Structure formats: C-alpha cells, structure tokens
CSV table of C-alpha atoms and ligand atoms in Angstrom, one decimal:
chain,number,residue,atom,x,y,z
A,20,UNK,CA,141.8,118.7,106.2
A,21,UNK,CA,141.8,115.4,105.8
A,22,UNK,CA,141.0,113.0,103.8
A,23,UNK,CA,140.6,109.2,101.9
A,24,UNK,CA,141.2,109.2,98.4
A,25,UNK,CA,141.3,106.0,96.4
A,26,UNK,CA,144.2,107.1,92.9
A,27,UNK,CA,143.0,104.4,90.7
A,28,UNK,CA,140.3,101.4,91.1
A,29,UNK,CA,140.4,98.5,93.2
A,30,UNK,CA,139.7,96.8,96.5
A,31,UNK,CA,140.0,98.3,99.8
A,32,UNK,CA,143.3,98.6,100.7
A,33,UNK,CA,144.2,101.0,97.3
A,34,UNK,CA,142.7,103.5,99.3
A,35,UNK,CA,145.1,106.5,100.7
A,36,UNK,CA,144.9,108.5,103.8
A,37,UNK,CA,146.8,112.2,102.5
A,38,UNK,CA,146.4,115.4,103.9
A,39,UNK,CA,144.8,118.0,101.0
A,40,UNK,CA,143.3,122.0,101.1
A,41,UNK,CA,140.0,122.4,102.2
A,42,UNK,CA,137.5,123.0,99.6
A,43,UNK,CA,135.9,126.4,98.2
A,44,UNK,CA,132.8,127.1,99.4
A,45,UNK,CA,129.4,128.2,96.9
A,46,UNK,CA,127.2,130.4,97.8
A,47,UNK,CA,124.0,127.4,97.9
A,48,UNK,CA,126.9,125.5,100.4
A,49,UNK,CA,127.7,124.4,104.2
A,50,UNK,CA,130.9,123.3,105.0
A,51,UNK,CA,131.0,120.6,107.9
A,52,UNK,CA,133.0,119.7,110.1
A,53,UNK,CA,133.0,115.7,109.7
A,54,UNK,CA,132.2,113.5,112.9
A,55,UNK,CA,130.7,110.2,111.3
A,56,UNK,CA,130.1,109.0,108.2
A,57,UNK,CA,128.5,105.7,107.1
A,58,UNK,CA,130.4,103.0,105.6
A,59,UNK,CA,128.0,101.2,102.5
A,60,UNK,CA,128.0,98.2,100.7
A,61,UNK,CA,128.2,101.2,97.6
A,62,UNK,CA,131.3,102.1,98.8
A,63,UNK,CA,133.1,99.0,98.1
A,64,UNK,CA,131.3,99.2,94.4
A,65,UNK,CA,132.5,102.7,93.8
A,66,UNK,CA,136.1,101.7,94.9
A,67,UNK,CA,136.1,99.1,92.1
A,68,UNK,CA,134.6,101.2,89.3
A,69,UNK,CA,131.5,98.7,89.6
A,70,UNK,CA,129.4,101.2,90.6
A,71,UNK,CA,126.5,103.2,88.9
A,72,UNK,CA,128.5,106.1,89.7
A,73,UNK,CA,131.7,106.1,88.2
A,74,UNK,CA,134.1,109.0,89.1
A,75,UNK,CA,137.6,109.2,87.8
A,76,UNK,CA,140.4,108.6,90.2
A,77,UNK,CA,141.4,110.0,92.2
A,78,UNK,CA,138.3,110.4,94.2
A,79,UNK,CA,136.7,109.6,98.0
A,80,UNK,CA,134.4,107.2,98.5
A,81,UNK,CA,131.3,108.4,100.9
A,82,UNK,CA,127.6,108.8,100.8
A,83,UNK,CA,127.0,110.0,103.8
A,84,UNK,CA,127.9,112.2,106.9
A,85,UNK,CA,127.4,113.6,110.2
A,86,UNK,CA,129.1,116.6,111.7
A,87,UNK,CA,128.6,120.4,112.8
A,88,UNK,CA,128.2,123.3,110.5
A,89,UNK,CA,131.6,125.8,110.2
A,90,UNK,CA,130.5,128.1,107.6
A,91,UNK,CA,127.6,128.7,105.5
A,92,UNK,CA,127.4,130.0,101.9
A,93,UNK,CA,125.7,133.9,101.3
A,94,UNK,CA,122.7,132.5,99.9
A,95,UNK,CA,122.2,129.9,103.1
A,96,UNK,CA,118.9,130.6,105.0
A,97,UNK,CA,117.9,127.4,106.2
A,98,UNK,CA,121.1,126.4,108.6
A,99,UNK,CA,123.7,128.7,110.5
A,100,UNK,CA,127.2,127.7,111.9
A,101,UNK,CA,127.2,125.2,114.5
A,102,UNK,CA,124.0,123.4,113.3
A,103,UNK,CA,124.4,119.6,113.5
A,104,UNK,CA,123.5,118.2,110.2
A,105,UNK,CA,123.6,115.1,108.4
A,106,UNK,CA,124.7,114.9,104.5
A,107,UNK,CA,124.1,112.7,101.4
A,108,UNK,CA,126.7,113.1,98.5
A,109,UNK,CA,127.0,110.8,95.4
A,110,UNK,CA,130.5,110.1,96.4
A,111,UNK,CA,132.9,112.2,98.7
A,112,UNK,CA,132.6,111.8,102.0
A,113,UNK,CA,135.4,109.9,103.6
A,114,UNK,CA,136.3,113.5,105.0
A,115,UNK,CA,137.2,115.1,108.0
A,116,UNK,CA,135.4,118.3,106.2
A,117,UNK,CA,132.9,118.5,103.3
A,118,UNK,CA,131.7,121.3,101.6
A,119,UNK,CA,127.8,120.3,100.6
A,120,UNK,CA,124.6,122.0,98.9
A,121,UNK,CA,122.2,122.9,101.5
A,122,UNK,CA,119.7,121.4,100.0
A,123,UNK,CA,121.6,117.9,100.6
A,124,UNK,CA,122.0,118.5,104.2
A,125,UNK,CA,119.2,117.7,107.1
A,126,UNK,CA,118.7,118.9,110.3
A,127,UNK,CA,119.9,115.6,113.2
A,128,UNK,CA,116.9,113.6,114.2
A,129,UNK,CA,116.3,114.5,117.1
A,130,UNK,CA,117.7,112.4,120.4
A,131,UNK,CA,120.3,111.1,118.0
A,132,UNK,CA,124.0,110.8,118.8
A,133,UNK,CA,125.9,112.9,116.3
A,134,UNK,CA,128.5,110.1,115.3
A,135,UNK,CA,126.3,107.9,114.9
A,136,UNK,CA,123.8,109.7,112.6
A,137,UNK,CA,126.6,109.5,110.1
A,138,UNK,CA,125.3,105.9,109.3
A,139,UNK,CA,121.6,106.4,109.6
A,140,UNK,CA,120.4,108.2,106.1
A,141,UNK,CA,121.3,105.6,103.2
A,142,UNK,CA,120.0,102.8,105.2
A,143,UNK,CA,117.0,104.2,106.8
A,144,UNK,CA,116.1,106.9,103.7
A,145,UNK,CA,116.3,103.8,101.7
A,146,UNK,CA,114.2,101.1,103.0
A,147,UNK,CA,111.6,103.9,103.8
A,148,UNK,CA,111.5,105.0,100.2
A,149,UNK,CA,110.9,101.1,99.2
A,150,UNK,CA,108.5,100.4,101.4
A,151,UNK,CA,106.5,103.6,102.1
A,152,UNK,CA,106.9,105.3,98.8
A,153,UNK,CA,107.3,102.5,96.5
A,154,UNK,CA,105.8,99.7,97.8
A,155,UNK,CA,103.2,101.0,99.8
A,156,UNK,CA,102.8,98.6,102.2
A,157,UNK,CA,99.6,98.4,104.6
A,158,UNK,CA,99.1,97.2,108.2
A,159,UNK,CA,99.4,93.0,108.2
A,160,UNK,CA,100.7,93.0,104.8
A,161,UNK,CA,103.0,90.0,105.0
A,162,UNK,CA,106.2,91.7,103.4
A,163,UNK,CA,109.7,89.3,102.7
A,164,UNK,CA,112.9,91.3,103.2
A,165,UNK,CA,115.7,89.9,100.8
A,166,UNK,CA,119.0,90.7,102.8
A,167,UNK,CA,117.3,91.4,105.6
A,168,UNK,CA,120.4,90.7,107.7
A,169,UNK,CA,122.2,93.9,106.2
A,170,UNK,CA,122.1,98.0,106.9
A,171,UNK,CA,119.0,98.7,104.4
A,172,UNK,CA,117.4,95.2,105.3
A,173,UNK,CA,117.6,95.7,109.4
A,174,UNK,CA,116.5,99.3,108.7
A,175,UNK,CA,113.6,97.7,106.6
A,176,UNK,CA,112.5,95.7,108.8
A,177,UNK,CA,112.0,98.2,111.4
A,178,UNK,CA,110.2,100.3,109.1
A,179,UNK,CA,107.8,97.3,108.4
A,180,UNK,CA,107.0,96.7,111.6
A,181,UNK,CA,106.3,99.8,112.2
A,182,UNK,CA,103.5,100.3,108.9
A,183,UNK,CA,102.3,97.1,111.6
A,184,UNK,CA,103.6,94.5,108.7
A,185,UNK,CA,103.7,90.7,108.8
A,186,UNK,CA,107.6,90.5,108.1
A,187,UNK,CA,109.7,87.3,107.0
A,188,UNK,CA,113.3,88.3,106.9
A,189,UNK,CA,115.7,86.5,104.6
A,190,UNK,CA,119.1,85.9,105.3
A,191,UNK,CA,122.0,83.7,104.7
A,192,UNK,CA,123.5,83.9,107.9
A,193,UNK,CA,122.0,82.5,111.2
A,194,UNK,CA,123.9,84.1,113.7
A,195,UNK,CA,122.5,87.6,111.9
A,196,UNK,CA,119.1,86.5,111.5
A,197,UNK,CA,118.8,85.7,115.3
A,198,UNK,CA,119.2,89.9,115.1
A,199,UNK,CA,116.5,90.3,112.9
A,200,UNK,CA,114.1,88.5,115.6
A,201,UNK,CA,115.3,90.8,118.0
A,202,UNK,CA,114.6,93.7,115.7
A,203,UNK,CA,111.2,92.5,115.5
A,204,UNK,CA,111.0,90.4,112.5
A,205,UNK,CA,108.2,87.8,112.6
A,206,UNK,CA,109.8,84.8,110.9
A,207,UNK,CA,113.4,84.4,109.7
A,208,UNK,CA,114.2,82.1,107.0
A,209,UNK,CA,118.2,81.2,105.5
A,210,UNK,CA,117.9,81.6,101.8
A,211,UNK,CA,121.0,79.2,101.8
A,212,UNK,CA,119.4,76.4,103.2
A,213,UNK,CA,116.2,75.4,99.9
A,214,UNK,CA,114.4,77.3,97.7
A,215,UNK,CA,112.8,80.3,99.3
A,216,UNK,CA,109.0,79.5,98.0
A,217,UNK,CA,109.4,75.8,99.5
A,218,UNK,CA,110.6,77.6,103.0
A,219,UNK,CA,108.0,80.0,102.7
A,220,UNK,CA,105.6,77.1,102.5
A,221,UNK,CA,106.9,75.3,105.4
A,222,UNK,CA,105.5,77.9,107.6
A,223,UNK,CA,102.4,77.9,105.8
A,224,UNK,CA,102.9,81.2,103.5
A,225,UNK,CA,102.0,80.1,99.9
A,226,UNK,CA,101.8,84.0,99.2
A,227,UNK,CA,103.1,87.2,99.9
A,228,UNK,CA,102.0,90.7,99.1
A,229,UNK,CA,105.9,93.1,99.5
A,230,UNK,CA,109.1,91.7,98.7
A,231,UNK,CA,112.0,94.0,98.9
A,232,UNK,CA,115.0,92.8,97.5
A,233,UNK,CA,118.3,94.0,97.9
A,234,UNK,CA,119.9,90.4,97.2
A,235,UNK,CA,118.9,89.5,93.7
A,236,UNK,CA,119.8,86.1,92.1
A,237,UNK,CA,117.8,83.6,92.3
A,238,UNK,CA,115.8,84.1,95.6
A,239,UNK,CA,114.9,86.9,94.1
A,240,UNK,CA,112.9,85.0,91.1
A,241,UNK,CA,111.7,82.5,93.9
A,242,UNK,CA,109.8,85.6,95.5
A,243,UNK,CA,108.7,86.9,92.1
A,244,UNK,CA,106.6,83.5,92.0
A,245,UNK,CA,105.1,84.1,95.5
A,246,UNK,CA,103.5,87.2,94.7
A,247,UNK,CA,100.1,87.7,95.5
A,248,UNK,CA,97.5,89.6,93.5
A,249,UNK,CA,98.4,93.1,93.4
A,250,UNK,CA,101.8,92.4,95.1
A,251,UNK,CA,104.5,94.5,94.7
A,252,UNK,CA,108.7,93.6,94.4
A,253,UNK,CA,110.9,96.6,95.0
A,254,UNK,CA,114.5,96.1,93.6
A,255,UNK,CA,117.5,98.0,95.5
A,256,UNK,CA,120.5,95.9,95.1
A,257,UNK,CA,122.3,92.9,94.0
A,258,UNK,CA,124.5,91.6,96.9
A,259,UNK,CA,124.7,88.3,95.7
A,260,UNK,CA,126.4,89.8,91.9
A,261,UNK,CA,123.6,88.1,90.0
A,262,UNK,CA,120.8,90.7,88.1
A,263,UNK,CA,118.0,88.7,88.0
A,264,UNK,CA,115.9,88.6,84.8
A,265,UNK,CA,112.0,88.8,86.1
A,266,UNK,CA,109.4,86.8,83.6
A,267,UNK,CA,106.8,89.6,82.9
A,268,UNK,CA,104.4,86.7,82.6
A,269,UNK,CA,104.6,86.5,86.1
A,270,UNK,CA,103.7,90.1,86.8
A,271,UNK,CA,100.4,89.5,84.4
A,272,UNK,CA,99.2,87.0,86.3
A,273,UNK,CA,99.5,88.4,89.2
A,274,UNK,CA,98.6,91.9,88.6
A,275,UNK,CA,101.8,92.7,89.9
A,276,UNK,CA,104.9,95.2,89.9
A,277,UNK,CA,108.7,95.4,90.0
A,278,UNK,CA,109.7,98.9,90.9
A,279,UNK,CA,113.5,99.9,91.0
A,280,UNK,CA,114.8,102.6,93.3
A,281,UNK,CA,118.0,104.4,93.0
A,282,UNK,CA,117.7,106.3,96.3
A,283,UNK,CA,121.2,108.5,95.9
A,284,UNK,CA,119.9,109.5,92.4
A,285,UNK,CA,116.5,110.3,93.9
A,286,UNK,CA,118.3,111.9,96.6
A,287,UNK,CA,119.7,114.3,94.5
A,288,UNK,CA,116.6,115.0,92.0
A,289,UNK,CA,114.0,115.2,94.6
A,290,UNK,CA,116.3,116.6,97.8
A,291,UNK,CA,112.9,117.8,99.4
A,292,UNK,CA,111.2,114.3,99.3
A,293,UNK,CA,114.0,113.1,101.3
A,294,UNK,CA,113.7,115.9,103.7
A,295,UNK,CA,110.1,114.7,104.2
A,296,UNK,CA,110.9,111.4,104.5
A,297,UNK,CA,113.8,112.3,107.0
A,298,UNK,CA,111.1,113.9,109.6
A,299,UNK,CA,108.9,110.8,109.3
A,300,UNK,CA,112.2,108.7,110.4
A,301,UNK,CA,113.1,111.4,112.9
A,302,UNK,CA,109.8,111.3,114.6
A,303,UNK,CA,109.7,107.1,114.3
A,304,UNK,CA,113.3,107.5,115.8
A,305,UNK,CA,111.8,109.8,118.6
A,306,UNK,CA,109.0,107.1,119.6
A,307,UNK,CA,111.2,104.5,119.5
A,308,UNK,CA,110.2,103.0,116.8
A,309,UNK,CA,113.6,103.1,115.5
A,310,UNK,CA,116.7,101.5,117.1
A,311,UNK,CA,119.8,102.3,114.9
A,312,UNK,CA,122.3,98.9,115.2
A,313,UNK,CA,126.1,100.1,115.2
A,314,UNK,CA,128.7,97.7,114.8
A,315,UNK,CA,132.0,99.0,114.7
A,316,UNK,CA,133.3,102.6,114.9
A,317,UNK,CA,137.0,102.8,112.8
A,318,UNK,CA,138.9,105.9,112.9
A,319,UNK,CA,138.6,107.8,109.1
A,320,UNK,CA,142.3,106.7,108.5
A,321,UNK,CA,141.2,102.9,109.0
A,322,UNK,CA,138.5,102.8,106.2
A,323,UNK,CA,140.3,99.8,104.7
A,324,UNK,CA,139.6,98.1,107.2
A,325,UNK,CA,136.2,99.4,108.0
A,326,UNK,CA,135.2,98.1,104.3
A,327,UNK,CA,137.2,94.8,104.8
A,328,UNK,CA,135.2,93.7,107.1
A,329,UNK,CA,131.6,95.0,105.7
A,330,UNK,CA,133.1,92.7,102.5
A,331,UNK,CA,133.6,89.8,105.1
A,332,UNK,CA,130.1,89.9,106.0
A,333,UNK,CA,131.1,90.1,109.4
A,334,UNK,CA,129.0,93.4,110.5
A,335,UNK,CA,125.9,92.8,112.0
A,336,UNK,CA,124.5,96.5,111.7
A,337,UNK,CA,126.1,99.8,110.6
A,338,UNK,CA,129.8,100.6,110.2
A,339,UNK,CA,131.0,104.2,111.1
A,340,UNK,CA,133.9,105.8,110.6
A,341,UNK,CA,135.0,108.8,112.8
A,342,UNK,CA,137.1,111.8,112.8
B,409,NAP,N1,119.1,101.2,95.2
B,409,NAP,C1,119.5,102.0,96.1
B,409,NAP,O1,119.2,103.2,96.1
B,409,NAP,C2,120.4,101.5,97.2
B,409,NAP,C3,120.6,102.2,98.4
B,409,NAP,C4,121.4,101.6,99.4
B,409,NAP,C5,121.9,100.3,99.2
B,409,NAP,N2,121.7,99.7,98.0
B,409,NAP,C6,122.2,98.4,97.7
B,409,NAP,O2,121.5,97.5,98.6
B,409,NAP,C7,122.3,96.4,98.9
B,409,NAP,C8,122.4,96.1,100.4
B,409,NAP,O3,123.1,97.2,101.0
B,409,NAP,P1,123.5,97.2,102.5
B,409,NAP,O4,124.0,98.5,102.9
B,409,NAP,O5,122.3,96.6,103.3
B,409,NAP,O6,124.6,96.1,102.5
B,409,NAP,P2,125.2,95.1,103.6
B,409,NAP,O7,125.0,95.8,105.0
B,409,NAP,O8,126.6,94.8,103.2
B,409,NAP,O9,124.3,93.8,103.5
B,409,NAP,C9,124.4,92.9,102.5
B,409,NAP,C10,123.2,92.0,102.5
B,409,NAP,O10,123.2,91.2,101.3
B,409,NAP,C11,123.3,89.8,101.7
B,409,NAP,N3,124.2,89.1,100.7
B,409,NAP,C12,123.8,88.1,99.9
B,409,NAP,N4,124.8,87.7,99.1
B,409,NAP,C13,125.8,88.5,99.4
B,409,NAP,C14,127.1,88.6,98.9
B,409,NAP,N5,127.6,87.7,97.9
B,409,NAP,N6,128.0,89.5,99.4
B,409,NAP,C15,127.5,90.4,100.3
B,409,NAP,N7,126.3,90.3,100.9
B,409,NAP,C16,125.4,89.4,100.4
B,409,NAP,C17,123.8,89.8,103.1
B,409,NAP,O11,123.3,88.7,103.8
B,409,NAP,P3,124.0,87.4,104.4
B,409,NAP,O12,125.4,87.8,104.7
B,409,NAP,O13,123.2,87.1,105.6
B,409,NAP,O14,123.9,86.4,103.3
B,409,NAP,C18,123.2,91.1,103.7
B,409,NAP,O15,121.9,90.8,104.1
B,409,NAP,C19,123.7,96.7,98.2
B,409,NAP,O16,123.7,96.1,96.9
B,409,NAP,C20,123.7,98.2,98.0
B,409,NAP,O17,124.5,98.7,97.0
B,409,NAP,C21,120.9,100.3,97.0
C-alpha cells in the first residue's frame, strides 16, 4: 500500500509519498480499501505539531475516509467484505488502505458517491453535534455561523436551515459568502469589514440566540456580547490563531453558555453517538436537505498541494483526495 507520511513536523510540502506493508489486522478491525478521504483544516495543524493531537513523526495525517471493505476481523459482525464504509481516525488516513475498529466505521449514506463521502463526516458530524447536540437550536432561532464560509461552517449552515433556523453567516471572504446564500443562508455579513455587533445591528439584529464559532479572535467576543437570554456559543476552532478569552460576566447576564466540542475526541469515546448522528445526516442527505460542496479532488500523492491550497483559503467547499 500506499501511503503519506510526514518524518518530522512542518508545513505541507515535508510530507512524503513512500510505499510501506500493509497493516495487521485485529480481531475488532476492517481493513479498507481507500477511495476518498477528506482534507481538514486539522490536517495542516497535525502536520505542524500544533495540533491537540500530537503524534511522533513519522506519522499520516487523515481524519477521515471512504472506501470498500477487503477483510474483516473474527470478532466483526456488523460489516462484511465489500461493504462501502466511511471512517474517522484521530490521525492516519492519507492511505490507500486502513486498517480501522469497526466501531469507527459507518455504513455510506445512502445515494452518496463513494469518493466523495470521504469528505463528508468531520464537517457534517461536526456542525451537527454543535448545533443539535450542543446548542440545541429550535425552529427561527436566529443562529450566527462564525466561519461560515468553510467545511464545518457550509455544513452548519445547512444543518441550521434545516432545524428551520434564522441563519447569519460570517465570513471574511465575499466571493465565498455569495455561496453561503446559495446554501441557504439568510444574511451574510464580512467580519473584515466593522465590528460584528455594529453589522449585526445594521440589519436590525441587536440579539442572537446560537453562535457557533469556529473562528475565534475577536468576532468571537463581539458575538459573546450579542447573546440573548438563554443563548448559547459553541466553540469548535480557532481559524484566525487567536483563543479568545470569554468574560464570564457576560454569560451571567445573560443566562448564557459557552460549550466546547472536540468532535474527534467524542468520536472516539462515544463511537455510537456518532453513528446516531450519522443516520440523522444520512436521512437529511436523502431528502435533500443536504448538498455536499466539493471543490477539488487531488490524487493521494498530491496532498501537498491539496493542503496548500486549503491554507490559501482558496476552497470554497471540501477538498478530497483520491486513490
Ligand atoms: N472542535 C472540533 O471537534 C472540530 C472539528 C472539525 C474542525 N474543527 C476546527 O474548526 C475550524 C474550521 O474547520 P474547517 O474544516 O471548516 O476549515 P476551513 O474549511 O479551512 O475553513 C476555515 C474558516 O475559517 C475562516 N478563517 C478566519 N481566519 C482564518 C485564518 N487566519 N486562516 C484560515 N481560515 C480562517 C475562513 O473564512 P474566510 O476565509 O472567509 O475568512 C473559513 O470560514 C478549524 O479550526 C478546525 O480545526 C474543530
């Protein structure tokens, strides 16, 4: 097999395409036969070291993957060989073949393209879990999506829309945010351009009940102040490199909450969650609900350049590479 495998820390192009022997298989495992797997903004983190996860080199990067079952562990009841699955891993998957607990694998939604499902469970499993599980958001909530022009903030604001949400998607970048529209946000606003509560004013929001934020910084202390009673802010990332520090005062007043999630943690302590939460996408998939956005499809040996450009901000949707 083979396989991407990054020998000490850095950016990108450190990364090594090598051939390498396939990987024993346990008795809880599947082995899969790699046909997608999603690039993530994680990805670029994990290359660095910068990463909650911090494997010693050499290592792959890779959340995530698509392919078809080739073997199956004895103790494998739920899957047999030639299944198409997708997979979550903590790190690992820039692979041509993966070797993966069961219990970290998921049937395809189904109607979905098998290389492109490589890309859809960090993106979609996250923005679910922060804003169905976490934030709980209810029909003509008006929720703000921080990063909204990225994979877990397009995938969000799908979700919203359809938990029927009020959504304002936040962005830096006009060109992207004339995609959110089209995914069905209901006001766009360019964090670049003022201060996110004085925008948010201009259309004549003074308050807002979700935020998710997967930007940080200081649009994300903006929204802290625009909270309404009993709103909720669910932290997922810091895309702009700045952790913001959120007054507590401002959660007393406002009866509020800040709620992390750590999704690929969660996915591994509570693997059955994310199987529920993986029919509930499948079936919003199903009624069209849910319209994946690819951008570029690089071949495995490419993922330099596959990350190069998700570092340029040039995507506009999800990065796949194939095998
Ligand atoms: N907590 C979890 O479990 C979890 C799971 C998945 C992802 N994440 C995190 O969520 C964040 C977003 O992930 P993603 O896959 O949506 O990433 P992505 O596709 O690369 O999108 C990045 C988003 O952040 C915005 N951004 C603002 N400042 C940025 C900067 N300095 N560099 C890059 N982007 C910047 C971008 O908007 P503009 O270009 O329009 O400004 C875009 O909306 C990342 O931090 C990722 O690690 C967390």
């Amino acid at each position: 097999m083979f396989n991407v495998i990054a020998k000490k820390y850095g950016d990108p192009d450190i990364l090594i395409y090598e051939k390498s022997a396939s990987h024993k298989i346990a008795s809880d495992s599947v082995r899969i036969n790699v046909k997608g797997i999603g690039v993530n903004f994680a990805d670029i983190l994990i290359i660095k070291g910068k990463y909650q996860e911090r494997p010693r080199p050499p290592f792959s990067p890779g959340l995530e993957v698509s392919g078809i079952i080739s073997e199956i562990g004895s103790n494998v009841k739920k899957f047999k060989i030639g299944d198409s699955v997708v997979a979550i891993m903590k790190y690992g998957g820039y692979k041509t073949e993966v070797v993966v607990p069961q219990e970290n694998t998921y049937f395809l939604p189904q109607g979905m393209d098998l290389l492109e499902a490589g890309g859809f469970p960090v993106i979609y499993g996250t923005a679910f879990s922060a804003i169905v599980t976490k934030a709980r958001l209810k029909k003509n909530e008006k929720c703000v999506i921080l990063g909204a022009t990225g994979g877990v903030g397009m995938a969000a604001i799908e979700i919203a829309k359809a938990y029927g949400a009020n959504v304002i998607a936040c962005g830096g970048d006009d060109r992207k945010l004339s995609e959110c529209l089209k995914k069905g946000a209901d006001t766009v606003l360019n964090y670049n351009n003022n201060i996110l509560r004085q925008e948010l004013k201009k259309i004549g929001v003074s308050e807002v009940d979700v935020v998710i934020d997967m930007v940080g910084g200081q649009s994300s202390l903006d929204l802290v102040k625009s909270l309404k009673w009993d709103g909720r802010i669910i932290i997922v990332g810091f895309t702009s490199g700045k952790i913001p520090e959120i007054p507590a005062n401002r959660l007393l007043l406002k009866n509020a909450r800040a709620e992390g999630l750590y999704w690929g943690e969660l996915a591994y302590r509570k693997p059955e969650e994310i199987e529920k939460d993986l029919k509930v996408l499948g079936q919003l998939f199903k009624d069209n609900k849910l319209n994946p956005c690819i951008n570029k499809i690089f071949d495995l040996q490419d993922a330099p350049q596959a990350l190069k450009e998700l570092s340029d901000r040039k995507n506009i949707g999800k990065i796949i590479l194939k095998c």
